[in-house]
């Protein structure tokens, strides 16, 4: 009888231990990075950038379908909302936009950190696009920014797999799918003006906007991605990003558009900027523009899914390091926030 009782206790302890937090330094991070696959990215994107979603125009039925898709996927992954219960939406009123735009919403999901839950890493993308033109042509926005949106779903899944195995991140992670980027970065501004978590406790923003294609002039560049903003506020972030890439992937990190004198001024043109102007270190991941940019020909069949997989893995691995390092990133080049 004693042996039976001891056996039951042992089984119970082992079973409980399988769900206990473990030392994240012992995790095989590539095991979780490799859960990000070209096939799953493709499966998501062929739905998300399909004609059924009608170009995901802000405030219109297609955008609402896209928001519901994201909510459903987060719930499938058992990643909760930071807003409580079944509410994954931060409302963004039509009055926040210029012109005649209907109410919209940001979509938020949240993994609480194990050791520093009050410190937040934000991983963002915009999920809506420009809809349908007057002739009925659907602008699917597969690259812009369906690619970044489905990458976030895969990154969220990878973090959740790690957490389920006991290797949850030390810091909290907010997966932030914003609305209205095409309307002037409205959704991200609404979030930073009305943050769910204090901006002072937001340690970094990794923003993904178009990472599924080969940009103009980069056809012979191999595995590359443009990085913008990594060194603007935090030298530590830039160095961490470089080290992660060298250790795991060895993509070509191209800083052409990071030049302050670059006429495209992409640093100021995507959702990371609303974090950067609040002295939150950022990296903007970007493949560059191409012939299908903002055209009805930006469709899922033109995405380079193997490349998308590698770029999404880079974001995940960079996020892993930020979330699990001992100290939060140091901002050694702050901007004057009173000028905002």
Coordinates of C-alpha atoms in Angstrom, one line a residue:
X1 CA 0.0 0.0 0.0
X2 CA 2.8 2.4 0.9
X3 CA 4.5 1.7 -2.4
X4 CA 1.3 2.4 -4.3
X5 CA 0.8 5.7 -2.4
X6 CA 4.4 6.7 -3.1
X7 CA 4.0 5.9 -6.8
X8 CA 0.8 8.0 -7.0
X9 CA 2.6 10.9 -5.3
X10 CA 5.6 10.6 -7.6
X11 CA 3.4 10.6 -10.7
X12 CA 1.5 13.6 -9.4
X13 CA 4.7 15.5 -8.7
X14 CA 6.1 14.7 -12.1
X15 CA 2.9 15.7 -13.8
X16 CA 2.8 19.0 -11.9
X17 CA 6.4 19.6 -12.7
X18 CA 5.8 19.4 -16.4
X19 CA 3.8 22.7 -16.2
X20 CA 6.1 24.5 -13.7
X21 CA 8.2 27.4 -15.0
X22 CA 11.7 26.4 -15.9
X23 CA 15.0 28.3 -16.3
X24 CA 14.5 30.0 -19.7
X25 CA 18.3 29.9 -20.3
X26 CA 18.0 26.2 -20.7
X27 CA 15.4 26.4 -23.5
X28 CA 16.3 25.3 -27.0
X29 CA 15.1 28.5 -28.6
X30 CA 15.4 27.2 -32.1
X31 CA 12.9 24.5 -31.3
X32 CA 10.3 27.2 -30.9
X33 CA 11.6 29.3 -33.7
X34 CA 11.3 26.3 -36.1
X35 CA 7.5 26.1 -35.3
X36 CA 7.3 29.2 -37.6
X37 CA 6.9 27.6 -41.0
X38 CA 6.3 28.8 -44.5
X39 CA 3.3 26.4 -44.8
X40 CA 1.5 27.8 -41.8
X41 CA 2.3 31.4 -42.9
X42 CA 0.8 30.5 -46.3
X43 CA -2.3 28.9 -44.8
X44 CA -3.0 32.0 -42.8
X45 CA -2.3 34.5 -45.6
X46 CA -4.3 32.8 -48.3
X47 CA -7.3 33.3 -46.0
X48 CA -6.4 36.7 -44.5
X49 CA -5.6 38.3 -47.9
X50 CA -8.4 36.6 -49.8
X51 CA -11.1 38.3 -51.7
X52 CA -13.5 37.3 -48.9
X53 CA -11.9 40.0 -46.7
X54 CA -12.6 42.7 -49.3
X55 CA -9.2 44.4 -49.0
X56 CA -9.7 45.0 -45.2
X57 CA -10.7 48.6 -45.6
X58 CA -10.6 50.4 -42.2
X59 CA -14.1 50.5 -40.6
X60 CA -15.7 48.3 -43.3
X61 CA -16.9 44.7 -43.2
X62 CA -13.7 43.2 -44.5
X63 CA -11.7 44.8 -41.7
X64 CA -14.2 43.5 -39.1
X65 CA -13.7 40.0 -40.6
X66 CA -9.9 40.4 -40.3
X67 CA -10.2 41.5 -36.7
X68 CA -12.4 38.5 -35.9
X69 CA -9.9 36.2 -37.6
X70 CA -7.1 37.5 -35.4
X71 CA -9.2 37.2 -32.2
X72 CA -10.2 33.6 -33.2
X73 CA -6.6 32.6 -33.8
X74 CA -5.4 34.0 -30.5
X75 CA -8.1 32.2 -28.7
X76 CA -7.1 28.9 -30.5
X77 CA -3.6 29.5 -29.1
X78 CA -5.0 30.1 -25.6
X79 CA -3.4 33.6 -25.6
X80 CA -5.6 35.9 -23.6
X81 CA -6.6 39.5 -24.1
X82 CA -5.1 42.1 -21.7
X83 CA -8.5 43.7 -21.7
X84 CA -10.2 40.9 -20.0
X85 CA -12.5 38.1 -20.9
X86 CA -13.5 37.8 -24.5
X87 CA -12.7 41.4 -25.3
X88 CA -9.6 41.5 -27.7
X89 CA -10.5 44.9 -29.2
X90 CA -9.4 48.4 -28.3
X91 CA -11.9 50.6 -30.0
X92 CA -10.6 53.4 -32.3
X93 CA -13.4 55.8 -33.0
X94 CA -14.1 57.2 -36.4
X95 CA -13.4 60.7 -35.0
X96 CA -9.7 59.7 -34.7
X97 CA -9.4 59.6 -38.5
X98 CA -9.4 62.3 -41.1
X99 CA -12.4 62.1 -43.5
X100 CA -15.3 59.8 -43.4
X101 CA -14.0 56.7 -41.7
X102 CA -16.1 54.4 -39.5
X103 CA -15.2 53.1 -36.1
X104 CA -12.4 50.6 -36.0
X105 CA -10.4 48.7 -33.5
X106 CA -6.9 47.5 -32.6
X107 CA -6.6 43.8 -31.8
X108 CA -4.6 42.9 -28.6
X109 CA -3.3 39.6 -27.2
X110 CA -1.0 39.2 -24.2
X111 CA 1.5 36.8 -22.6
X112 CA 2.3 37.7 -19.1
X113 CA 6.0 37.6 -18.1
X114 CA 7.2 35.2 -15.5
X115 CA 9.7 37.4 -13.7
X116 CA 9.2 41.0 -14.9
X117 CA 5.5 41.0 -15.9
X118 CA 5.3 44.8 -15.5
X119 CA 7.8 45.3 -18.3
X120 CA 6.2 45.0 -21.7
X121 CA 7.6 44.2 -25.2
X122 CA 5.2 45.2 -28.0
X123 CA 5.3 43.3 -31.3
X124 CA 3.1 45.1 -33.8
X125 CA 1.7 45.1 -37.3
X126 CA -1.1 46.8 -39.1
X127 CA -3.8 44.4 -40.2
X128 CA -6.2 46.5 -42.4
X129 CA -5.5 47.8 -45.9
X130 CA -7.2 50.0 -48.6
X131 CA -10.2 48.0 -49.6
X132 CA -12.0 48.1 -53.0
X133 CA -11.7 50.8 -55.6
X134 CA -14.6 52.4 -57.5
X135 CA -14.4 49.8 -60.2
X136 CA -14.7 46.9 -57.8
X137 CA -11.1 45.8 -57.8
X138 CA -10.0 44.3 -54.4
X139 CA -6.7 45.4 -53.0
X140 CA -5.8 42.2 -51.0
X141 CA -2.7 43.7 -49.3
X142 CA -1.0 40.3 -49.0
X143 CA 2.4 41.9 -48.4
X144 CA 1.0 45.2 -47.0
X145 CA 0.6 44.1 -44.3
X146 CA -0.9 40.7 -44.4
X147 CA 2.7 39.4 -44.3
X148 CA 3.5 41.1 -41.0
X149 CA 0.1 40.2 -39.5
X150 CA 0.4 36.5 -40.1
X151 CA 4.1 36.6 -39.0
X152 CA 2.8 37.9 -35.6
X153 CA 0.4 35.0 -35.4
X154 CA 3.2 32.5 -35.9
X155 CA 5.5 34.4 -33.5
X156 CA 2.7 34.3 -30.9
X157 CA 2.3 30.6 -31.4
X158 CA 6.1 30.1 -30.9
X159 CA 6.1 32.0 -27.7
X160 CA 3.0 30.1 -26.5
X161 CA 4.7 26.7 -27.3
X162 CA 7.6 27.8 -25.2
X163 CA 5.4 28.9 -22.3
X164 CA 3.5 25.6 -22.4
X165 CA 6.8 23.8 -22.1
X166 CA 7.7 25.9 -19.0
X167 CA 9.8 28.4 -20.8
X168 CA 7.6 31.5 -20.6
X169 CA 9.2 34.9 -21.3
X170 CA 10.6 36.8 -18.3
X171 CA 9.0 40.0 -19.6
X172 CA 5.4 40.3 -20.8
X173 CA 4.7 40.5 -24.5
X174 CA 1.8 42.4 -26.1
X175 CA 0.9 41.3 -29.6
X176 CA -0.6 44.5 -31.1
X177 CA -2.4 44.4 -34.4
X178 CA -3.3 48.0 -35.2
X179 CA -5.8 49.6 -37.5
X180 CA -5.5 52.7 -39.7
X181 CA -1.8 52.7 -40.6
X182 CA -2.8 53.6 -44.2
X183 CA -4.8 56.5 -42.8
X184 CA -1.9 58.1 -41.0
X185 CA -0.7 55.7 -38.3
X186 CA -3.9 56.2 -36.5
X187 CA -4.3 52.9 -34.6
X188 CA -0.8 53.0 -33.2
X189 CA -1.2 56.6 -32.2
X190 CA -4.4 55.8 -30.5
X191 CA -2.7 53.0 -28.6
X192 CA 0.3 55.2 -27.5
X193 CA -2.2 58.0 -26.5
X194 CA -4.4 55.4 -24.6
X195 CA -2.0 52.6 -23.7
X196 CA -3.2 49.4 -22.1
X197 CA 0.2 49.3 -20.2
X198 CA 2.2 52.4 -19.2
X199 CA 4.6 53.6 -22.0
X200 CA 7.2 54.0 -19.2
X201 CA 7.1 50.3 -18.7
X202 CA 7.2 49.5 -22.5
X203 CA 10.8 48.3 -23.1
X204 CA 10.7 48.1 -27.0
X205 CA 8.5 47.8 -30.1
X206 CA 9.3 45.4 -32.9
X207 CA 7.1 46.5 -35.8
X208 CA 6.6 44.4 -38.9
X209 CA 5.3 46.0 -42.1
X210 CA 5.8 44.2 -45.4
X211 CA 8.2 41.2 -45.0
X212 CA 6.9 38.8 -47.7
X213 CA 8.4 40.0 -50.9
X214 CA 11.7 40.9 -52.6
X215 CA 12.0 44.7 -52.9
X216 CA 13.0 46.6 -56.0
X217 CA 16.7 46.3 -56.7
X218 CA 17.1 43.4 -54.2
X219 CA 16.5 40.5 -56.6
X220 CA 20.2 39.3 -56.3
X221 CA 20.6 40.0 -52.6
X222 CA 19.8 36.6 -51.2
X223 CA 18.3 36.4 -47.8
X224 CA 17.9 39.9 -46.6
X225 CA 15.7 42.3 -44.7
X226 CA 15.7 46.1 -44.2
X227 CA 16.1 47.2 -40.6
X228 CA 15.0 50.7 -39.7
X229 CA 15.4 52.5 -36.4
X230 CA 17.4 49.9 -34.4
X231 CA 20.1 52.4 -33.5
X232 CA 18.1 55.6 -33.2
X233 CA 17.4 55.4 -29.5
X234 CA 19.2 52.4 -28.1
X235 CA 22.7 51.2 -29.1
X236 CA 22.0 48.1 -27.0
X237 CA 19.0 47.2 -29.2
X238 CA 21.1 47.6 -32.4
X239 CA 23.9 45.4 -31.0
X240 CA 21.5 42.8 -29.7
X241 CA 19.7 42.6 -33.1
X242 CA 23.0 42.1 -34.9
X243 CA 24.2 39.4 -32.4
X244 CA 20.9 37.5 -32.6
X245 CA 21.1 37.5 -36.4
X246 CA 24.8 36.4 -36.5
X247 CA 24.1 33.6 -34.0
X248 CA 21.0 32.1 -35.5
X249 CA 20.2 33.1 -39.1
X250 CA 22.8 35.3 -40.9
X251 CA 20.4 37.2 -43.0
X252 CA 21.8 40.3 -44.7
X253 CA 20.6 43.2 -42.5
X254 CA 20.3 46.2 -44.8
X255 CA 20.3 49.7 -43.3
X256 CA 19.8 51.7 -46.5
X257 CA 16.5 53.2 -45.3
X258 CA 17.8 53.8 -41.8
X259 CA 19.9 56.7 -43.1
X260 CA 18.4 60.0 -41.8
X261 CA 19.0 61.5 -45.2
X262 CA 17.1 58.8 -47.1
X263 CA 14.4 60.6 -49.0
X264 CA 11.8 57.8 -48.4
X265 CA 11.8 58.7 -44.7
X266 CA 10.4 55.2 -43.8
X267 CA 11.4 55.7 -40.2
X268 CA 8.5 58.1 -39.9
X269 CA 6.0 56.2 -42.0
X270 CA 5.0 53.0 -40.1
X271 CA 3.5 52.3 -36.7
X272 CA 6.8 52.0 -34.8
X273 CA 7.2 55.7 -35.0
X274 CA 4.5 56.4 -32.4
X275 CA 6.5 54.4 -30.0
X276 CA 9.9 55.9 -31.0
X277 CA 8.7 59.4 -30.4
X278 CA 7.9 58.4 -26.9
X279 CA 11.5 57.2 -26.4
X280 CA 10.7 53.5 -26.7
X281 CA 13.4 51.7 -28.7
X282 CA 12.1 50.2 -32.0
X283 CA 13.0 48.1 -35.0
X284 CA 11.0 48.3 -38.2
X285 CA 11.3 45.1 -40.4
X286 CA 10.7 45.8 -44.0
X287 CA 11.3 44.2 -47.4
X288 CA 11.2 47.5 -49.5
X289 CA 8.6 48.5 -52.0
X290 CA 7.9 46.5 -55.2
X291 CA 5.8 46.8 -58.4
X292 CA 2.7 45.5 -56.6
X293 CA 2.9 48.0 -53.7
X294 CA -0.6 49.5 -53.1
X295 CA -2.0 47.7 -56.2
X296 CA -4.7 45.1 -56.6
X297 CA -1.8 42.7 -57.7
X298 CA -0.5 42.5 -54.1
X299 CA -1.8 38.9 -53.8
X300 CA -0.8 35.8 -51.7
X301 CA 0.5 33.9 -54.6
X302 CA 3.4 36.4 -55.0
X303 CA 4.7 36.0 -51.5
X304 CA 8.1 34.5 -51.0
X305 CA 7.0 32.2 -48.1
X306 CA 10.5 30.8 -47.3
X307 CA 11.8 34.3 -47.0
X308 CA 8.8 35.3 -44.9
X309 CA 9.6 32.4 -42.6
X310 CA 13.2 33.5 -42.1
X311 CA 12.3 37.1 -41.4
X312 CA 9.5 36.1 -39.0
X313 CA 12.1 33.8 -37.2
X314 CA 14.4 36.8 -36.9
X315 CA 11.7 38.9 -35.2
X316 CA 10.9 36.0 -32.8
X317 CA 14.5 35.4 -31.9
X318 CA 15.1 39.1 -31.3
X319 CA 12.0 39.3 -29.2
X320 CA 13.1 36.3 -27.2
X321 CA 16.4 38.0 -26.3
X322 CA 14.7 41.3 -25.4
X323 CA 12.1 39.6 -23.3
X324 CA 14.6 37.4 -21.4
X325 CA 17.7 39.6 -20.9
X326 CA 18.6 40.5 -17.3
X327 CA 18.1 44.3 -17.8
X328 CA 15.7 46.2 -19.9
X329 CA 17.2 48.0 -22.9
X330 CA 19.0 51.3 -22.1
X331 CA 18.0 54.4 -24.1
X332 CA 21.2 56.2 -24.6
X333 CA 20.0 58.5 -27.3
X334 CA 16.6 59.9 -26.1
X335 CA 14.6 62.4 -28.1
X336 CA 13.0 65.5 -26.6
X337 CA 9.4 64.2 -26.0
X338 CA 8.2 67.8 -25.3
X339 CA 8.5 68.5 -29.0
X340 CA 5.9 65.8 -29.9

